mmCIF file of C-alpha atoms in Angstrom:
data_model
loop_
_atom_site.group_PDB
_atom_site.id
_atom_site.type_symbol
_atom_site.label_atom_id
_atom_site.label_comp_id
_atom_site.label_asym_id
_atom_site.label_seq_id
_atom_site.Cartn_x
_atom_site.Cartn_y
_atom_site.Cartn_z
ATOM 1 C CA UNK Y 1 -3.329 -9.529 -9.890
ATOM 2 C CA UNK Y 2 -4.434 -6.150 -8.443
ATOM 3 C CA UNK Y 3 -4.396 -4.366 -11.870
ATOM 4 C CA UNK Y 4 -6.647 -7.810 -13.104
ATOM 5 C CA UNK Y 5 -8.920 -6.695 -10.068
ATOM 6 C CA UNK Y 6 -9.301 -3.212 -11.100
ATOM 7 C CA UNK Y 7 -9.946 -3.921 -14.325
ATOM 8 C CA UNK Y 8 -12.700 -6.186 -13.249
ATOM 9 C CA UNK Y 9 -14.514 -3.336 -11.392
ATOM 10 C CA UNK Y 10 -14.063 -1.029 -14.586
ATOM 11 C CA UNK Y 11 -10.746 0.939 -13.932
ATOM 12 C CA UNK Y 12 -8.699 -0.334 -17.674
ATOM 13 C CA UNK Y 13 -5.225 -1.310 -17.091
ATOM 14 C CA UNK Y 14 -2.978 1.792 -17.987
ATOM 15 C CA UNK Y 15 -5.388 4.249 -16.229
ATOM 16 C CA UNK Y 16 -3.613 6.549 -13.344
ATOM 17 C CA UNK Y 17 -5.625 5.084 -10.523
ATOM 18 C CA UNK Y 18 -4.742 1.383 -12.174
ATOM 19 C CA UNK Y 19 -0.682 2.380 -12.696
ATOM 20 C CA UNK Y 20 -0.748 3.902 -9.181
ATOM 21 C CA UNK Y 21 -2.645 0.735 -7.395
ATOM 22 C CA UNK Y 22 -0.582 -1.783 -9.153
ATOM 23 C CA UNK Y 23 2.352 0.182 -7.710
ATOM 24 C CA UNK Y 24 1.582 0.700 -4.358
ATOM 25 C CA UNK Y 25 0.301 -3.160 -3.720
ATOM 26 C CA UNK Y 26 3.859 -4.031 -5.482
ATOM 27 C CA UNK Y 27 5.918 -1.866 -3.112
ATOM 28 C CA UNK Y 28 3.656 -2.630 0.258
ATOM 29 C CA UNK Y 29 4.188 -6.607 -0.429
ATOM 30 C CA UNK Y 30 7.777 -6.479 -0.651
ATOM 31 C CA UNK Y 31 7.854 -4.883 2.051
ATOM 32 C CA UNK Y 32 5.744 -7.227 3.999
ATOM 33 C CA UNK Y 33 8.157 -10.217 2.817
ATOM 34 C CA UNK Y 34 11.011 -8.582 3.160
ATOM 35 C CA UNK Y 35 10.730 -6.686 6.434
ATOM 36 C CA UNK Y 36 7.849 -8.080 7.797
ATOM 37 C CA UNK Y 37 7.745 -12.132 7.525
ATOM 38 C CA UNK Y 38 7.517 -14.305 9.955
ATOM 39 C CA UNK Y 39 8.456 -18.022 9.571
ATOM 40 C CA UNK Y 40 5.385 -19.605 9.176
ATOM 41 C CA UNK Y 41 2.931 -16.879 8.591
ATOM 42 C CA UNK Y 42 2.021 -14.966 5.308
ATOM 43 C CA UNK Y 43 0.827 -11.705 4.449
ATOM 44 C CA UNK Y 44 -2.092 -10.216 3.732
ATOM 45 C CA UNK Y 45 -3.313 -7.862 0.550
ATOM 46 C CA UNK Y 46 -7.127 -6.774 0.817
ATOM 47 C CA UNK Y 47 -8.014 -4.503 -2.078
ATOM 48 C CA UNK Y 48 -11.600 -2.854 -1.960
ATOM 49 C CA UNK Y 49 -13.249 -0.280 -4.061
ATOM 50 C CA UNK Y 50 -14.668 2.019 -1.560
ATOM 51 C CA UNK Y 51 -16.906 5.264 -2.293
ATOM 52 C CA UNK Y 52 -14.379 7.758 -4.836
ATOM 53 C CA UNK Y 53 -11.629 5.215 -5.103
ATOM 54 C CA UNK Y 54 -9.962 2.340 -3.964
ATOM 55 C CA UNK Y 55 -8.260 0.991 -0.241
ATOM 56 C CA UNK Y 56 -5.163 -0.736 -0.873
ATOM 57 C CA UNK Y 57 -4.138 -2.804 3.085
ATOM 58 C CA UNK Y 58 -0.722 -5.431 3.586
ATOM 59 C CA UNK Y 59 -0.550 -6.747 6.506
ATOM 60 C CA UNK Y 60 2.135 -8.272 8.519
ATOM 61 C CA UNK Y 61 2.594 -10.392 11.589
ATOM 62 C CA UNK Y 62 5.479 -8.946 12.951
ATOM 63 C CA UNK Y 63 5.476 -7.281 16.047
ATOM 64 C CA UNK Y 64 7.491 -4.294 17.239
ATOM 65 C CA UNK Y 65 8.833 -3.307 13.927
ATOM 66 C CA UNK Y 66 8.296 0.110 13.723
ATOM 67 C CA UNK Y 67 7.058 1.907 10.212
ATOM 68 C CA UNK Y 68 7.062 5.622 9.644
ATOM 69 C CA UNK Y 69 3.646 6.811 8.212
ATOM 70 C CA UNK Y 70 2.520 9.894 6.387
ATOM 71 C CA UNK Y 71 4.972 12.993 6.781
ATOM 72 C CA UNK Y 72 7.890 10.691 8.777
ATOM 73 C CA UNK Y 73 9.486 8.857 6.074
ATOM 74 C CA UNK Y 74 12.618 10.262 4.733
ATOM 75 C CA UNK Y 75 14.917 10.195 1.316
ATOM 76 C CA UNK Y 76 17.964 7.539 1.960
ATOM 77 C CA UNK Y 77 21.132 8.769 1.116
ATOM 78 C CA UNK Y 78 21.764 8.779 -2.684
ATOM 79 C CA UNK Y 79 24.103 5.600 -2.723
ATOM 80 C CA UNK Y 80 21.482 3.688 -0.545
ATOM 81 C CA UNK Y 81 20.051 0.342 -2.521
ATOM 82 C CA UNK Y 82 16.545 0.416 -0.630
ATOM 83 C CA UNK Y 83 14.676 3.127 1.023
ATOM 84 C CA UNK Y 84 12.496 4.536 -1.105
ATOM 85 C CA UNK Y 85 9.508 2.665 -1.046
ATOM 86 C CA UNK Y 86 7.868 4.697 1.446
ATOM 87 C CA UNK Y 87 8.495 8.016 -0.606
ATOM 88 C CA UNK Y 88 6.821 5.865 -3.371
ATOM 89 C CA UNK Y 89 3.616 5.302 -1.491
ATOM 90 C CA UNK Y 90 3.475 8.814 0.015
ATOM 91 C CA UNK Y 91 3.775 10.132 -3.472
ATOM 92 C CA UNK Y 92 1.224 7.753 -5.122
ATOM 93 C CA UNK Y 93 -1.328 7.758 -2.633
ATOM 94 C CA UNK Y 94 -3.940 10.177 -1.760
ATOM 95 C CA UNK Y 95 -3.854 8.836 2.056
ATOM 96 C CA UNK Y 96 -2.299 6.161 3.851
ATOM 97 C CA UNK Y 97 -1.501 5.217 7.116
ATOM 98 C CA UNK Y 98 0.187 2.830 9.375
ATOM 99 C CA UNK Y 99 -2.177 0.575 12.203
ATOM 100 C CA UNK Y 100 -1.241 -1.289 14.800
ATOM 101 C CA UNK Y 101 -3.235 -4.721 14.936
ATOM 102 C CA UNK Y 102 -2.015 -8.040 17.048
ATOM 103 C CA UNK Y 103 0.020 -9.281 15.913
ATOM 104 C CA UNK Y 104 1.787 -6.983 13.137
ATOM 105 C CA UNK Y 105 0.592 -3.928 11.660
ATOM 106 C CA UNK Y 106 -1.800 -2.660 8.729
ATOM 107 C CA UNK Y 107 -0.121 -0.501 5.810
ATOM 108 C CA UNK Y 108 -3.647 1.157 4.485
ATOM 109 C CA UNK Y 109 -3.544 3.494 1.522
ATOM 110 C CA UNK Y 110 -6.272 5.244 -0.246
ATOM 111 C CA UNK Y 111 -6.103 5.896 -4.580
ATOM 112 C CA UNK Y 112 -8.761 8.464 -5.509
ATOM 113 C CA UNK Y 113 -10.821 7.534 -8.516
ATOM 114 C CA UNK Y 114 -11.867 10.437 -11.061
ATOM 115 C CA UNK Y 115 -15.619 11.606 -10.586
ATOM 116 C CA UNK Y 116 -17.127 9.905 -13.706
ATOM 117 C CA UNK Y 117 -19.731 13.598 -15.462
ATOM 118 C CA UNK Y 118 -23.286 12.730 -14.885
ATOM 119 C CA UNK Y 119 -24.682 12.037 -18.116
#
């Protein structure tokens, strides 16, 4: 669905920016179902091209789980079966953050586009 979108506003499937979107949304949404779900409520994935690349945001409604943003999340142990998510994001994106909001929080992350050459 996101790579559909992307494609639609003139980033091709298989570009970096596409692979790395398609990537991010994939790991934020599990983590809203798995971790953040709330019986009853959904989450929520608002992608928006924005000037020099696109805004990737999941949110959740559940309150006082706490999420480590940019520079706090940290490699599981090697036998660990989940963890790594996180590390995905932080090494995908070019900015993303954590936000509070009532109830739940915001995962927003930020894909730079490449400057198109002026003709």
């Amino acid at each position: 669905m996101a790579a559909n979108q992307l494609h639609a506003w003139g980033i091709p499937h298989g570009a970096d920016a596409s692979d790395a979107v398609a990537l991010i949304v994939a790991e934020l949404a599990a983590n809203a179902v798995t971790h953040g779900r709330v019986p009853g409520r959904d989450f929520e994935l608002r992608l928006t091209l924005v000037t020099g690349g696109v805004r990737i945001e999941v949110s959740d409604a559940r309150a006082g789980s706490h999420l480590p943003g940019p520079r706090e999340a940290h490699p599981p142990c090697p036998l660990d079966e989940s963890g790594r998510g996180l590390l995905l994001v932080d090494a995908l994106a070019d900015r993303w953050e954590v936000l509070r909001r009532q109830p739940g929080k915001t995962v927003r992350a930020e894909v730079d586009l490449p400057a198109t050459p002026s003709p």
